[in-house]
Amino acid sequence: MSENTTKQTQTESAATDSDQPLTTTAGETAERTQSEWTEYDFRGEAKMTVDDLDVYYGDDHALKGVSMEIPEQSVTALIGPSGCGKSTYLRCLNRMNDRVSSARIDGSVELGGQEIYQDGVNLVELRKRVGMVFQSPNPFPKSIRENIAYGPKKHGDLDTGLLARLLNRSDADERDELVERCLRDAALWDEVSDRLDDNALGLSGGQQQRLCIARCLSVDPEVILMDEPASALDPIATAKIEDLIDDLAEEYTVVIVTHNMQQAARISDQTAVFLTGGELVEYGDTDQVFENPHSERVEDYITGKFG
Amino acid sequence: MAGAGQTDTQLVEGNTTETDAVAAVAIGLSAVLFALAVAAMFERVSLTGTLAGVQTVTLLGGLLTALGVAVIAFGAGSRLGYVETDPDPSAGLIAGFGAAVPWVVVGGGVASQTLGLGTAGGAVGALVVGGVAFALTVLPREDLGSTLPLGSLLTLTGLVFLTGVIGPDWVWDLGWAQTASITAEFFIPVATLFSALYGGWASAKSYGGFGARGRHMGAYVLVYLNALSIVAFLFILVAYVVVQGVPGLLTGFELGLGTGPQTTILGVSVTLPVSVPFVMNGVALLNDFQGVLPAIVGTVWLVIGAVVLAVPLGVGAAVFLTEYADRGRFTQVVEVATNGLWSTPSIVFGLFGFAFLIPRFGNGKSLLSGMITLGFMLLPLVVITSREAMLSVPDEYRDASAALGVSKWQTIRSVVLPAALPGVVTGVILGVGRIAGETAPILLTMAGGTFIPGSQTVDVIGSFQFTAAPPFVANPALLEATSALPYQLFALITAGVGLGSSVSDPNAFRWATALVLLVVVLSFYAIGIATRYYFRRRLTHT
Ligand SMILES: Nc1ncnc2c1ncn2[C@@H]1O[C@H](COP(=O)(O)OP(=O)(O)OP(=O)(O)O)[C@@H](O)[C@H]1O
Ligand SMILES: [Mg+2]
């Protein structure tokens, strides 16, 4: 793999194995990615700014020089074929990739103007501010109530322990308010309000996923990262989650990975297209990306000629 | 089983129901024979006596013959087309070997012993007869192959018993050493047992109409009989100990107000309304009835002490190994070491306690040394099972927790450990079963003997004291020499007849000790199961 790729010129593409990466032989499959295509002009503030981000898993170069700005209080969709590095990218935004021992990350990610890849970053605080919902629902084997109260309790914001109860200082009421608020925000309250003490594993897949969203909201994040949150759900549950994301965007910054183009087109304000090889090829207003993409490869991908 | 045939089209044929019934009766007969054989083996049925008015051996022979004839008849009937079945072309190699093995035994035995042809003749006879059985199983169509050789075997065995060629007094002197001989008491139940298994197999195949369904039936019956025999064996073992132990346990048993000893419960002195001297007394010169109370208390404290020592250490080590240490050389070394430690013979642990712990704890055998020794024995198993349990906690839980910004240690404490607890408890249950029955380490670290005076009943809770000097608490009871049930049982058995002067019935005393040991261990087991159930329920129900 060539290291010559710069932020401006990225010529490596999966389809060609060019000896001279900087020459401009744009064949049918080889196409020069241009920096204008990924420069997205938006109104308002950038919540997160990613600059020249490279990720390696061992020798495997999974993300190549990705730069993008994520506007606040909006929905950003990440699309692209399987294995192109969408999840990898998402996990960089709250440093979950630190948990993968083989991963090495180069570049810069800023949250509200503060670099998150520097020494002395408080991971607890970072992950509180940048929450995450995973591809498959992963509630804890605890009651619905405990699932939601878990984060705040561990952060010391809620104390319902034995000692607190004995000292009559229990935050049980606050906890119940929080549980209700998060469940309402996640559009789950009506379905589970009468069985908050049941085990969360007894919920359906779609309910579990909404519970995970509610759990993510419980620590009051600023950014919510979602990795294909609806991939295991039926159309009705998916529609619920989509509505939910729409509502969430009024308050939170949502970044969502999806394989479903219609979904991306429906719910997102801006769309980033990653293509095989781990490059960001196009990023811009969702309507523009879907209706009038700059890149031929992106057009092929969106119209289904190439996956 | 019964309903399956009714949906089959072959049920339309008139006579099939009756022949099915014959096969079903044959299966039932095999089960009865199996039960009789097990009962005879454990001397619950006397071979010399009578059963249902018939000599036991004659009855067994009759049943075996009937079963054999039924099996052959069914196979022949099927081959000749009287019975509608669905046989394969051959019974297959496995069935062939299955049938050949008993015939090899029969052929060899008859040739070398009955006909007196010597070892070489026996080998030839075994090969020839086994080969014929094999050929007869494999070569003909399945219905004949899987019934004829086995049915003949059953009939032969049955006739041998019926005609009294092998009766209750039969002995086969092996002539190896003076002592080696096979008696009828052993041979008849074993032969019946295997014949019943073969009979059940063959008749189940017949019942299923041979073919794939028949084989399924055959396997089903074999597996079922096997599972049953395991349960039966366990039950017989426990029942045997109970029957032998209860008389000793209840010597001097009294029920009624004011009969029991005085104890203090919550500061109030009460007189228990029952008296079971065997578990309420130690041994003293003036006792009417002697008992094993010190050893019971010793065993209970020993197990508690070992668990209290091993569980925190073991779970902590497992947490470190699974959650913190990188997989590599070091964890591998620890893994090998724990596995090795678990396989270390207990006498070695005992010796370690004797040489290392005793000089450090008051220079005498003591409860504390025993606890620590057994704790070390328990430790590796707790580490191994806790590790397994933690590794099987899905990583999704850890990810979910980390994504909420919860620190690693809090994640371990509130998510990983609760999810792993049932597995940890399983490990502790298994380990307690082992250490509660250990004899050798107790022998070396805790003393004891055939009779333990009541004064050696340790009072661990009552003897906590506060002292002026560090460490400010002391518990002399932990440093007392005491005993535990397994060691006392061992001592009672090795003491032989010398017991007679102290207890009226030494044998009953021994069995009662064994029974109490069994009850104590099973109680710990029950506590463990209940704990595991509780933790598991919390994970899935809340
Ligand atoms: N933990 C890991 N260790 C090593 N390689 C990894 C790891 N996670 C991802 N990769 C590699 O990085 C590349 C990008 O993976 P990633 O999971 O980000 O793809 P993705 O775009 O999310 O795909 P999908 O749409 O299928 O989820 C892949 O080639 C993958 O094999
Ligand atoms: Mg992915």
mmCIF file of C-alpha atoms and ligand atoms in Angstrom, chain A residues 87 135 227-228, ligand 2:
data_model
loop_
_atom_site.group_PDB
_atom_site.id
_atom_site.type_symbol
_atom_site.label_atom_id
_atom_site.label_comp_id
_atom_site.label_asym_id
_atom_site.label_seq_id
_atom_site.Cartn_x
_atom_site.Cartn_y
_atom_site.Cartn_z
ATOM 1 C CA SER A 87 -17.472 0.803 12.064
ATOM 2 C CA GLN A 135 -25.150 -3.138 15.781
ATOM 3 C CA ASP A 227 -23.672 1.302 14.140
ATOM 4 C CA GLU A 228 -26.429 -0.137 11.976
HETATM 5 MG MG MG C 2 -19.605 -2.454 10.672
#
